[in-house]
Coordinates of C-alpha atoms in Angstrom, one line a residue:
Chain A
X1 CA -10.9 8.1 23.0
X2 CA -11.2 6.6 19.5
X3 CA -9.5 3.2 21.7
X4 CA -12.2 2.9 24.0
X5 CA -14.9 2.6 21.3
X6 CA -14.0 0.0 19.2
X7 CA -16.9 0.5 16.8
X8 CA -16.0 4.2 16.4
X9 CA -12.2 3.2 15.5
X10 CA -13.5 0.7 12.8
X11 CA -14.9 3.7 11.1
X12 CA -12.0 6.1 11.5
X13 CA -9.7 3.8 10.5
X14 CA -12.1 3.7 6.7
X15 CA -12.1 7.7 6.7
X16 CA -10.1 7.9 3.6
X17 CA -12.3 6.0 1.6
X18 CA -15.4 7.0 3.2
X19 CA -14.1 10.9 2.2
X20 CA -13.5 9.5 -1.2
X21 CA -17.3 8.1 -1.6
X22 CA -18.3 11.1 -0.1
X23 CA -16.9 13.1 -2.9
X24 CA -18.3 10.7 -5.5
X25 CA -21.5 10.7 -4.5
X26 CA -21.5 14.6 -4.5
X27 CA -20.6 14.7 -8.5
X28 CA -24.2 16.0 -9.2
X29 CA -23.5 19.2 -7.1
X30 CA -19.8 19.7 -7.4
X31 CA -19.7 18.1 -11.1
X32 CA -16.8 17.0 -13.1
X33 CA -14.1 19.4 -12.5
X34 CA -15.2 19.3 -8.6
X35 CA -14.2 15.9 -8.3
X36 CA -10.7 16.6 -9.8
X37 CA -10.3 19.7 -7.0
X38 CA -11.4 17.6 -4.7
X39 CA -8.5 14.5 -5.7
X40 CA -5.9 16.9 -6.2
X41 CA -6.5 18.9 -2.7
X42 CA -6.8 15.5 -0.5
X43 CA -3.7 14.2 -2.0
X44 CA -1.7 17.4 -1.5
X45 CA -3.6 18.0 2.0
X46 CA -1.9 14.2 2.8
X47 CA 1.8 15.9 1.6
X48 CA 1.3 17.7 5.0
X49 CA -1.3 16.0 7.3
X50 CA 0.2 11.8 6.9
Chain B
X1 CA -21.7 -6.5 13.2
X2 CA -22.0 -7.7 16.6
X3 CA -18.7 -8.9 19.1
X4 CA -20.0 -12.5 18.6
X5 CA -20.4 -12.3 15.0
X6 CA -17.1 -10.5 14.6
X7 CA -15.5 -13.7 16.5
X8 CA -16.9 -16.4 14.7
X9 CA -15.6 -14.4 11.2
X10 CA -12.9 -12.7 12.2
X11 CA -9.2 -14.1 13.8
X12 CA -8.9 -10.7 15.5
X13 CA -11.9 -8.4 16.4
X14 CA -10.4 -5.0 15.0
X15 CA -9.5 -6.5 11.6
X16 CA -13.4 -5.5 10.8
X17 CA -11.5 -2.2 9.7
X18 CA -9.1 -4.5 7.2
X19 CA -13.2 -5.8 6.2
X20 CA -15.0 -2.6 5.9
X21 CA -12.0 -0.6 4.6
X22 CA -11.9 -3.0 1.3
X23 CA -15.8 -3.2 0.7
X24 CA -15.7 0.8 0.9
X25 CA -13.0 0.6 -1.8
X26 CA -15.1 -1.6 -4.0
X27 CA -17.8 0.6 -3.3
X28 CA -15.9 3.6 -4.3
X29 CA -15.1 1.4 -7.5
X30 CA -19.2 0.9 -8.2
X31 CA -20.2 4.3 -7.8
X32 CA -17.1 5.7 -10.4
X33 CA -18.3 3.6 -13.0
X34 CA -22.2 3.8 -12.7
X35 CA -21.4 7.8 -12.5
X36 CA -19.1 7.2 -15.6
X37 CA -22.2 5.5 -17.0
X38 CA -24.6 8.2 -16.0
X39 CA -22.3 11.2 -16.6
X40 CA -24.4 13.4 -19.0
X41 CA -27.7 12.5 -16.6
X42 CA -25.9 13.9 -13.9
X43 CA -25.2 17.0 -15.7
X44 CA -21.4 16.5 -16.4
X45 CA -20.4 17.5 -19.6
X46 CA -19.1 15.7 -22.4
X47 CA -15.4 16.2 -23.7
X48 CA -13.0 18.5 -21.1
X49 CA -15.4 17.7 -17.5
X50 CA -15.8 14.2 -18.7
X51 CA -12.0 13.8 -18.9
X52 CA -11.7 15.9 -15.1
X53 CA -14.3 13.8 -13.7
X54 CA -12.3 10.7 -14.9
X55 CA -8.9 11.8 -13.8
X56 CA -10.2 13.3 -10.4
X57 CA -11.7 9.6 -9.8
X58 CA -8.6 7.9 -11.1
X59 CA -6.9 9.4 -8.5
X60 CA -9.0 8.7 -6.0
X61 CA -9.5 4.6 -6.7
X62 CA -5.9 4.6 -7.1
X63 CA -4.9 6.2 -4.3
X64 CA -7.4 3.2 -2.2
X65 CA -6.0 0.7 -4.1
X66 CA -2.3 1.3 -3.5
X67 CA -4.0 1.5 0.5
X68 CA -5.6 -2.1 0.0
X69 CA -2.5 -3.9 -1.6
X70 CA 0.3 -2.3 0.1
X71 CA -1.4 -2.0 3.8
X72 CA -4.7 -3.7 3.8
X73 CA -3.8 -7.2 2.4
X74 CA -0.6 -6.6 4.0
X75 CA -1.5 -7.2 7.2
X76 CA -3.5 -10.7 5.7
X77 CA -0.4 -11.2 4.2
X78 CA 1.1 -11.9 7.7
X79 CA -1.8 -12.9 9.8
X80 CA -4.7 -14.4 8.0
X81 CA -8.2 -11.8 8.7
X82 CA -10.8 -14.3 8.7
X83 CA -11.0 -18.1 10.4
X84 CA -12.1 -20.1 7.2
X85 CA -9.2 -20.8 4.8
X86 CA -11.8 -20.7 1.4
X87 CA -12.9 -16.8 2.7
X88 CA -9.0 -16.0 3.2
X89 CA -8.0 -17.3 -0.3
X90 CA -11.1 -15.7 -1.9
X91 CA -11.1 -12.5 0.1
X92 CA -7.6 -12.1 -0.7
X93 CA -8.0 -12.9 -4.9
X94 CA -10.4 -9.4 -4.4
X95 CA -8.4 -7.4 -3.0
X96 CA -5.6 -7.1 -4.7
X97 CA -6.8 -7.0 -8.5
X98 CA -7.7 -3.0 -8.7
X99 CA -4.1 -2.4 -7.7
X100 CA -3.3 -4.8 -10.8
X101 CA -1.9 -7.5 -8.7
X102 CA -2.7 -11.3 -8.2
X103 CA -2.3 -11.5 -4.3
X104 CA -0.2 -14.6 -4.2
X105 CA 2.2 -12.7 -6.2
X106 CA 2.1 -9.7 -3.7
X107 CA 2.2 -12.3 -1.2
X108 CA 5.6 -14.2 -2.3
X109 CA 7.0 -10.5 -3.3
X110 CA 6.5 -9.0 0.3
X111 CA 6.8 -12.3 2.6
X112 CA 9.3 -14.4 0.6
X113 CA 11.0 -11.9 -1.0
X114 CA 11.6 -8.5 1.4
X115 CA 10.9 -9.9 4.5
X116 CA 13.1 -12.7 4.1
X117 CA 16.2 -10.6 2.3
X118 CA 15.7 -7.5 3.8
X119 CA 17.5 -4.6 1.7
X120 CA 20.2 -7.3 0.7
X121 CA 21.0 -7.7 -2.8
X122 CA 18.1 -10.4 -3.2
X123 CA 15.4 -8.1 -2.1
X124 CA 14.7 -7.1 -5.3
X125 CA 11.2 -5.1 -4.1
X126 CA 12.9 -2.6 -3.1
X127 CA 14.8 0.3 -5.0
X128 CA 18.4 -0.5 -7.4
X129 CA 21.6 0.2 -5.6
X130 CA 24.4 1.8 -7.9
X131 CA 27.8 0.9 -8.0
X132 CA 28.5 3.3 -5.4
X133 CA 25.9 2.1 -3.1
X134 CA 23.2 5.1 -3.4
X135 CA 19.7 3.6 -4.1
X136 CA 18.8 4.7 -7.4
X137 CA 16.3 7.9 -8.2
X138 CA 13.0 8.0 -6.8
X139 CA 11.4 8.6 -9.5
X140 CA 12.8 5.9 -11.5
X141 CA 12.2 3.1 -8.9
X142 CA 8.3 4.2 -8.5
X143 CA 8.2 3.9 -12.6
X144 CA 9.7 0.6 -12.5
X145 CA 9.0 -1.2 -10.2
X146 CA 5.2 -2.2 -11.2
X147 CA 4.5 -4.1 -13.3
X148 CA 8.0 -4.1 -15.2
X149 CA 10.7 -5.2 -12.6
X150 CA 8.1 -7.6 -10.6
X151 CA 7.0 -9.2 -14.0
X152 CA 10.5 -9.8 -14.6
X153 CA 11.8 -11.0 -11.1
X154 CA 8.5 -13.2 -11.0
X155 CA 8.4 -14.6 -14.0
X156 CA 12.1 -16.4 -13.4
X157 CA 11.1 -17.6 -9.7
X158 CA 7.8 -19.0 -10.2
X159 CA 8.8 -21.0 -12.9
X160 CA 11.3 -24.1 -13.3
X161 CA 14.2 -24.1 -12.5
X162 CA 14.1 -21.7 -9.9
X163 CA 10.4 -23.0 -8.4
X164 CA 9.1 -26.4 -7.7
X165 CA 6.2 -27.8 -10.5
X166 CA 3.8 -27.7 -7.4
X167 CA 4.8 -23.8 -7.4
X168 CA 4.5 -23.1 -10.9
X169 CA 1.2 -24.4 -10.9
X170 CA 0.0 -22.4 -8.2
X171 CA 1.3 -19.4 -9.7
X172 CA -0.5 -20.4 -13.6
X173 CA -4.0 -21.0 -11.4
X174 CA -3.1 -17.3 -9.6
X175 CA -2.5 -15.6 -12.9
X176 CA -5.4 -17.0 -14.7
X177 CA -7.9 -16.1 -11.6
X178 CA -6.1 -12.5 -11.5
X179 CA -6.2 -12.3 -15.4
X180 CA -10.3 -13.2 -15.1
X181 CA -10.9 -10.8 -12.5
X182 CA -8.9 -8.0 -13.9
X183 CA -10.6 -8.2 -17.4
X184 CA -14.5 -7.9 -15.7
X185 CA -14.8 -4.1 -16.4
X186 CA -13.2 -4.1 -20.6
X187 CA -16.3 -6.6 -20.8
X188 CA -18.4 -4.2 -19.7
X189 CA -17.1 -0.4 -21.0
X190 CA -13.7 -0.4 -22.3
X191 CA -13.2 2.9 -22.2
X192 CA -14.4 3.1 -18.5
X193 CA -11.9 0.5 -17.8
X194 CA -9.0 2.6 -19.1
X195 CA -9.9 5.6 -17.4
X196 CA -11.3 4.3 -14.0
X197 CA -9.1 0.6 -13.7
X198 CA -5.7 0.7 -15.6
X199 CA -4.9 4.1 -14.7
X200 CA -6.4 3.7 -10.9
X201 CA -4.1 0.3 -10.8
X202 CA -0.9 2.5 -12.2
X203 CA -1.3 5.4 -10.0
X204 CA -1.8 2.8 -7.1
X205 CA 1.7 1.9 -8.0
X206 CA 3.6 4.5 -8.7
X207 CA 2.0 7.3 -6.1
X208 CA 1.2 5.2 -3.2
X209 CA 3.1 1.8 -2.9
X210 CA 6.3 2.9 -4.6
X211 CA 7.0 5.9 -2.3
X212 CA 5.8 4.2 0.3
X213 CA 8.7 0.9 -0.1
X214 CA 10.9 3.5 -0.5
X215 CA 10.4 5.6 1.8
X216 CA 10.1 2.3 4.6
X217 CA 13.6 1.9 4.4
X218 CA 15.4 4.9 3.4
X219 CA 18.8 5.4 4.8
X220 CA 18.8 2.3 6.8
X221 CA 21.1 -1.0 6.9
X222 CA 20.4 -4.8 6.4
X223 CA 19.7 -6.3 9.6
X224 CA 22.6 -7.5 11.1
X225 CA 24.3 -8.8 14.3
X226 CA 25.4 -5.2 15.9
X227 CA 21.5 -3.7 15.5
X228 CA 18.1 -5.2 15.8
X229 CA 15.6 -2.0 14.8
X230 CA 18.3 0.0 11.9
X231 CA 16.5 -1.4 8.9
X232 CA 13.7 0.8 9.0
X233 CA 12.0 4.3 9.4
X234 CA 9.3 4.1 12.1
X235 CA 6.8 7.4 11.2
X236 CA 4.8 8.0 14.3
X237 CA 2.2 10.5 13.1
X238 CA -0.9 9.4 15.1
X239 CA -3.6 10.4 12.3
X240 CA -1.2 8.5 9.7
X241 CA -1.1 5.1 11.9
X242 CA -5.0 5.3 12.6
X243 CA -5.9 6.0 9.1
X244 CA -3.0 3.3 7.8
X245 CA -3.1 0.4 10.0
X246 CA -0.5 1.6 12.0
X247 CA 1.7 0.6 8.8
X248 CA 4.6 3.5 10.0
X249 CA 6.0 1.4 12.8
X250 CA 7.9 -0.3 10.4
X251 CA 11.3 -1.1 12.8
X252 CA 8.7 -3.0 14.6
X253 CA 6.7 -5.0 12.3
X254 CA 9.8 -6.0 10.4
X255 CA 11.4 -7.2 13.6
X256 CA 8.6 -9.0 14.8
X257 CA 6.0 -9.4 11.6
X258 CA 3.7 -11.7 13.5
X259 CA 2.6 -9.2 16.2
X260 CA -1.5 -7.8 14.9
X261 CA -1.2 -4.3 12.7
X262 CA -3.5 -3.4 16.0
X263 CA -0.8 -4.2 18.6
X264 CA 2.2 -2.1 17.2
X265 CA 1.4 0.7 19.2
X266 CA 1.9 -0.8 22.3
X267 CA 4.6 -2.7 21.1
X268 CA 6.1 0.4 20.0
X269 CA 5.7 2.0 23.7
X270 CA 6.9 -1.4 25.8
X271 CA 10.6 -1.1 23.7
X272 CA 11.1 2.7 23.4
X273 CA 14.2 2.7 25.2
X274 CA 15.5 0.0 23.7
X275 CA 14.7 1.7 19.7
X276 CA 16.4 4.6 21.2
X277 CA 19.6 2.8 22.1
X278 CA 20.2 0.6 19.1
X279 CA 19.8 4.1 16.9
X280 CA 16.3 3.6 15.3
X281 CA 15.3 6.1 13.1
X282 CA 12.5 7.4 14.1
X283 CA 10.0 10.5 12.5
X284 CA 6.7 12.1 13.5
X285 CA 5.0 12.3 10.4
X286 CA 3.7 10.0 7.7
X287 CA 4.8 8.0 4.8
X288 CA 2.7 10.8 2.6
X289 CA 5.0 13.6 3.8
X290 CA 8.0 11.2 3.6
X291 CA 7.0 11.1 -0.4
X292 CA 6.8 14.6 -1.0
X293 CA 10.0 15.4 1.1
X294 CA 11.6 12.1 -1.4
X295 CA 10.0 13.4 -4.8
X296 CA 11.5 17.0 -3.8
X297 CA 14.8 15.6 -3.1
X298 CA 14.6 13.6 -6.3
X299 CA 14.0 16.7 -8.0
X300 CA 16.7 18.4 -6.5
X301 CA 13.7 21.4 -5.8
X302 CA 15.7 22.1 -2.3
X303 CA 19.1 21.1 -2.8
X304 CA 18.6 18.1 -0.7
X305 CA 18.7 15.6 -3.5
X306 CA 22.1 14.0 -2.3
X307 CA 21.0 13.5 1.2
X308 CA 18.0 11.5 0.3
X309 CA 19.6 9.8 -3.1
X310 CA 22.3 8.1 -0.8
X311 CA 19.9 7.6 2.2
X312 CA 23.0 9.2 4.8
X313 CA 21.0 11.0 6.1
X314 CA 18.1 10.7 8.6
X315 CA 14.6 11.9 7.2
X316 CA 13.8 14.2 11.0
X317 CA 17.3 15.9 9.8
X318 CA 15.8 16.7 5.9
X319 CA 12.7 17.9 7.4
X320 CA 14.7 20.5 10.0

């Protein structure tokens, strides 16, 4: 689907960073600690899902 | 940006993503340091949170960063992203400095170096054989290798004898604009720059580009006249190729490194039969899983240390 809609495969292909920002931008709800969770989970989530 | 737009800028319409992905990373790099900047006004602590903040983002910028140098400029590496030569060289001085590289060096490293001398004894980007022909630990090689063993290798070939005056030149004007670049955040907070640049630009290398070179080419043989596809592990994980530039067919690119990082797929369909036949190694999952499976093995945490350590054998048999 994503090949069909070139626009909308720009943005997946940026999903890594755009999760990234996304956690960055929530440091004044998840705070400090929360962005550490957050780094450590993705990059063990990527051990099994890339 | 609009179809038009994208072809008057751009050499090939879906390297937008190669565009957008590395002006989200410097993004990602604003909003660390103005939070670093803003901590307590955003209600993080000083002391122990400060510290979890910092080394939650470290991770985070570095993990981009090891994306932008060792897939993103990659693929400009091979085939230039944008039609105007100034916007390619400038474009390209940008994106490789949070990784702590000057991207003519990367560029020499990957294109001159392990393209050219592809896991022969010259190819010095890639991990140490021993005596007895096993690449050396994992571990060691993703320690090493940046800055310590490139520093070293470069050093000798960019300078005279080994490299032209014209050369070294190039390389001094390289340095000094990387060196520029690379010092902007100590000017500003040089505490921010430890946390949230050098160690972003050291985990980029050790966690992310390291594995990944080694995992590339794990187990396989120099190119030679009996096989055209052995010299690399293709990792077919659909999710890993969309989110990576379709960096994991690797047989392919190496074979033929002037076909678009957007074309592999297909490329990869139209000689399927013909991988299969010459014995290409191919996996269905991602260089990130290839890392944890080579950093277990390294450790020797399932026994499979040897398999992995001498590269005999295939990665979809360590898996099983």
């Amino acid at each position: 689907m994503l090949h069909r809609h070139p626009a909308l495969e720009t943005v997946a292909r940026c999903g890594l960073p755009l999760a990234m920002l996304a956690v960055l931008v929530l440091v004044p709800v998840i705070g400090g600690y929360g962005v550490l969770v957050c780094a450590v989970v993705l990059w063990k989530a990527s051990g099994v899902w890339l | 940006m609009s179809p038009r737009a994208r072809g008057r800028l751009l050499a090939h319409p879906a390297d937008a993503a190669c565009v957008l992905f590395h002006v989200l990373v410097l993004a990602l790099y604003l909003v660390a340091f103005w939070t670093w900047a803003h901590r307590e006004a955003l209600g993080i602590a000083p002391g122990a949170e400060s510290v979890a903040y910092a080394l939650g983002a470290a991770l985070l910028l570095g993990w981009c960063s090891g994306i932008e140098v060792g897939v993103n400029f990659h693929n400009h590496a091979h085939r230039r992203v944008f039609r105007s030569a100034l916007l390619n060289r400038w474009f390209s001085r940008t994106w490789t400095v949070s990784a702590g590289w000057p991207a003519w060096f990367w560029q020499y490293s990957h294109v001159t170096v392990h393209h050219r001398h592809l896991l022969e004894s010259e190819d010095w980007t890639l991990p140490r054989r021993r005596p007895d022909g096993q690449w050396e630990n994992f571990f060691v090689y993703c320690l090493a290798h940046w800055p310590w063993r490139y520093a070293v290798h470069l050093w000798r070939e960019l300078r005279p004898p080994l490299a032209s005056q014209a050369v070294a030149r190039r390389a001094r004007r390289e340095l000094a604009i990387f060196l520029a670049l690379f010092s902007i955040p100590f000017w500003i907070d040089p505490v921010a720059a430890l946390w949230l640049w050098v160690l972003p630009a050291w985990l980029a290398n050790v966690l992310v580009v390291g594995p990944g070179m080694h995992a590339q080419h794990a187990g396989r043989e120099a190119p030679g006249p009996h096989h055209t596809y052995r010299h690399s592990n293709v990792f077919r994980s659909r999710l890993f190729n969309l989110l990576m530039f379709n960096i994991g067919y690797h047989a392919e690119h190496h074979t033929y490194p002037w076909v678009h990082w957007s074309e592999l797929p297909e490329l990869h369909e139209s000689i399927a039969e013909e991988l299969e036949r010459d014995g290409a190694h191919i996996v269905p999952f991602g260089y990130y899983r290839a890392g944890y499976l080579l950093s277990r093995a390294a450790l020797g945490a399932d026994g499979r240390r040897a398999e992995w350590s001498r590269g005999l054998r295939p990665i979809a048999e360590v898996e099983a």
